[in-house]
Amino acid sequence: MQLYQHILLAVDYSAQGDYVASKALGLAKQFQATLSLVHILDNIPMPDTNYGTVIPLNQNTDHDLLEQEKARFTSIADRLQVAKANRWLIWGVPKNDIVDLANRQNVDLIVVGSHGRHGLSLLLGSTANSVLHHAKCDVMAVRLQEN
Ligand code: AMP
């Protein structure tokens, strides 16, 4: 029996992203699972676009920032050899849209990085914390060091 069949790696382009990615890739290989990749675009203005909209990677737009995001995302997906159908660049709110995508795509393990925040920053909420609390599937929080 395959313990996990569909793993979703959530990437935020942080310095420790490669470390989180290596864990997800290792698990996908070990369990012979499908690996999907998601980045939620929450840092560029996208007028007339609804949260949760999937951005097509194979169509050019005249939005320079969006093209840069697409190039950056595609280069990570290529490096991890993620199948084109399993690449998700979504305009939205990370903590909501990662979980929504996992539900829609029948993901059984989400992999995120976690800074293990506490105190005020935990109260303000981290993506990892929210995914952990709202996901319907298992979540692996890869512990990251602050420096
Ligand atoms: P944070 O709680 O913002 O420090 O992020 C913790 C983890 O959540 C990151 O290591 C990623 O796995 C995931 N994450 C944060 N922001 C995004 C995003 N915009 N898109 C996809 N995943 C994200």
Short mmCIF file of C-alpha atoms and ligand atoms in Angstrom, two decimals:
data_model
loop_
_atom_site.label_atom_id
_atom_site.label_comp_id
_atom_site.label_asym_id
_atom_site.label_seq_id
_atom_site.Cartn_x
_atom_site.Cartn_y
_atom_site.Cartn_z
CA MET A 1 0.00 0.00 0.00
CA GLN A 2 1.25 3.49 -0.84
CA LEU A 3 1.22 5.51 2.35
CA TYR A 4 0.87 8.74 0.33
CA GLN A 5 -0.23 9.01 -3.28
CA HIS A 6 -0.37 12.75 -3.89
CA ILE A 7 1.95 15.22 -2.17
CA LEU A 8 1.49 18.98 -2.46
CA LEU A 9 4.55 21.17 -1.87
CA ALA A 10 3.78 24.81 -1.04
CA VAL A 11 6.65 27.13 -2.00
CA ASP A 12 7.13 30.75 -0.98
CA TYR A 13 10.59 31.43 -2.56
CA SER A 14 12.18 31.94 0.87
CA ALA A 15 15.87 31.19 1.40
CA GLN A 16 15.04 27.84 2.97
CA GLY A 17 12.66 26.81 0.20
CA ASP A 18 15.17 24.36 -1.29
CA TYR A 19 15.39 22.54 2.00
CA VAL A 20 11.60 22.16 2.23
CA ALA A 21 11.50 21.09 -1.44
CA SER A 22 14.16 18.42 -0.88
CA LYS A 23 12.03 16.87 1.86
CA ALA A 24 8.91 16.82 -0.34
CA LEU A 25 10.85 15.40 -3.28
CA GLY A 26 12.37 12.70 -1.09
CA LEU A 27 8.96 11.68 0.23
CA ALA A 28 7.44 11.65 -3.28
CA LYS A 29 10.22 9.34 -4.46
CA GLN A 30 10.01 7.10 -1.43
CA PHE A 31 6.25 6.65 -1.72
CA GLN A 32 6.19 6.81 -5.53
CA ALA A 33 3.64 9.56 -5.10
CA THR A 34 2.60 12.30 -7.50
CA LEU A 35 4.25 15.61 -6.59
CA SER A 36 2.29 18.82 -7.10
CA LEU A 37 3.65 22.32 -6.59
CA VAL A 38 1.77 25.42 -5.54
CA HIS A 39 2.65 29.06 -5.08
CA ILE A 40 -0.01 31.53 -4.04
CA LEU A 41 0.46 34.97 -5.51
CA ASP A 42 -0.31 37.44 -2.76
CA ASN A 43 2.31 40.08 -3.50
CA ILE A 44 1.25 41.67 -6.77
CA PRO A 45 -1.86 43.65 -7.59
CA MET A 46 -4.20 41.82 -9.94
CA PRO A 47 -7.23 44.01 -10.58
CA ASP A 48 -10.30 42.22 -11.91
CA THR A 49 -8.99 38.86 -10.68
CA ASN A 50 -10.84 36.86 -8.04
CA TYR A 51 -9.01 35.16 -5.20
CA GLY A 52 -8.54 31.50 -6.01
CA THR A 53 -7.99 32.11 -9.74
CA VAL A 54 -5.48 29.74 -11.33
CA ILE A 55 -2.94 31.63 -13.47
CA PRO A 56 -2.21 29.81 -16.77
CA LEU A 57 1.54 29.25 -17.12
CA ASN A 58 1.48 28.82 -20.88
CA GLN A 59 -0.05 32.16 -21.83
CA ASN A 60 1.82 35.45 -21.92
CA THR A 61 0.31 38.54 -20.37
CA ASP A 62 1.48 42.15 -20.49
CA HIS A 63 1.82 42.20 -16.70
CA ASP A 64 5.60 42.33 -16.07
CA LEU A 65 5.46 41.29 -12.42
CA LEU A 66 3.22 38.36 -13.25
CA GLU A 67 5.58 37.21 -15.99
CA GLN A 68 8.46 37.33 -13.49
CA GLU A 69 6.46 35.27 -11.01
CA LYS A 70 5.59 32.74 -13.68
CA ALA A 71 9.25 32.41 -14.71
CA ARG A 72 10.38 31.96 -11.13
CA PHE A 73 7.70 29.37 -10.41
CA THR A 74 8.37 27.49 -13.65
CA SER A 75 12.09 27.28 -12.94
CA ILE A 76 11.43 25.66 -9.53
CA ALA A 77 8.86 23.28 -11.05
CA ASP A 78 11.30 22.31 -13.82
CA ARG A 79 14.08 21.70 -11.30
CA LEU A 80 11.80 19.42 -9.25
CA GLN A 81 10.53 17.77 -12.44
CA VAL A 82 6.91 18.43 -11.53
CA ALA A 83 4.54 17.44 -14.35
CA LYS A 84 2.99 20.45 -16.10
CA ALA A 85 -0.52 19.42 -15.05
CA ASN A 86 0.56 19.50 -11.41
CA ARG A 87 1.86 23.09 -11.34
CA TRP A 88 -0.41 25.58 -9.62
CA LEU A 89 0.17 29.30 -9.56
CA ILE A 90 -2.85 30.84 -7.91
CA TRP A 91 -3.84 34.41 -7.11
CA GLY A 92 -5.07 34.39 -3.54
CA VAL A 93 -4.42 34.05 0.17
CA PRO A 94 -1.80 31.38 1.00
CA LYS A 95 -3.43 29.96 4.12
CA ASN A 96 -6.80 29.53 2.36
CA ASP A 97 -5.84 28.62 -1.16
CA ILE A 98 -3.24 25.95 -0.30
CA VAL A 99 -5.90 24.02 1.63
CA ASP A 100 -8.58 24.59 -1.03
CA LEU A 101 -6.28 23.26 -3.74
CA ALA A 102 -5.35 20.21 -1.65
CA ASN A 103 -9.05 19.41 -1.23
CA ARG A 104 -9.83 19.87 -4.92
CA GLN A 105 -6.88 17.76 -6.09
CA ASN A 106 -7.30 14.91 -3.58
CA VAL A 107 -3.92 15.58 -2.03
CA ASP A 108 -3.11 13.32 0.92
CA LEU A 109 -0.02 15.15 2.23
CA ILE A 110 0.77 18.88 2.21
CA VAL A 111 4.40 19.90 2.81
CA VAL A 112 5.11 23.41 4.17
CA GLY A 113 7.97 25.09 5.97
CA SER A 114 7.48 26.16 9.56
CA HIS A 115 9.40 28.70 11.58
CA GLY A 116 7.96 27.39 14.82
CA ARG A 117 6.83 30.85 15.78
CA HIS A 118 5.39 31.51 19.18
CA GLY A 119 3.96 34.40 21.12
CA LEU A 120 2.67 37.38 19.17
CA SER A 121 3.73 36.19 15.74
CA LEU A 122 1.85 32.94 16.29
CA LEU A 123 -1.25 34.89 17.35
CA LEU A 124 -0.95 36.94 14.18
CA GLY A 125 -0.91 33.66 12.34
CA SER A 126 1.53 31.83 10.11
CA THR A 127 0.73 30.02 6.91
CA ALA A 128 2.00 26.70 8.26
CA ASN A 129 -0.08 27.01 11.41
CA SER A 130 -3.25 27.77 9.51
CA VAL A 131 -2.72 24.97 6.98
CA LEU A 132 -2.09 22.55 9.83
CA HIS A 133 -5.37 23.52 11.47
CA HIS A 134 -7.59 23.60 8.41
CA ALA A 135 -6.29 20.86 6.11
CA LYS A 136 -8.37 17.71 5.80
CA CYS A 137 -5.28 15.64 4.95
CA ASP A 138 -1.94 15.10 6.67
CA VAL A 139 0.48 18.03 6.82
CA MET A 140 4.25 17.89 7.16
CA ALA A 141 5.68 21.07 8.65
CA VAL A 142 9.42 21.15 7.91
CA ARG A 143 11.03 23.00 10.79
CA LEU A 144 13.09 25.98 9.63
CA GLN A 145 15.70 27.89 11.62
CA GLU A 146 15.25 31.65 11.88
CA ASN A 147 18.78 32.50 10.75
P1 AMP B 1 5.12 31.47 6.68
O1 AMP B 1 4.17 30.97 7.70
O2 AMP B 1 4.62 32.62 5.87
O3 AMP B 1 6.50 31.70 7.24
O4 AMP B 1 5.31 30.31 5.60
C1 AMP B 1 5.52 28.98 6.01
C2 AMP B 1 5.40 28.07 4.80
O5 AMP B 1 4.13 28.24 4.19
C3 AMP B 1 6.42 28.29 3.71
O6 AMP B 1 7.64 27.61 3.97
C4 AMP B 1 5.70 27.68 2.52
O7 AMP B 1 5.78 26.25 2.57
C5 AMP B 1 4.25 28.08 2.79
N1 AMP B 1 3.92 29.37 2.16
C6 AMP B 1 3.99 30.62 2.67
N2 AMP B 1 3.61 31.54 1.77
C7 AMP B 1 3.27 30.87 0.65
C8 AMP B 1 2.79 31.25 -0.64
N3 AMP B 1 2.60 32.52 -0.97
N4 AMP B 1 2.55 30.27 -1.54
C9 AMP B 1 2.74 28.97 -1.22
N5 AMP B 1 3.20 28.55 -0.04
C10 AMP B 1 3.46 29.47 0.89
#
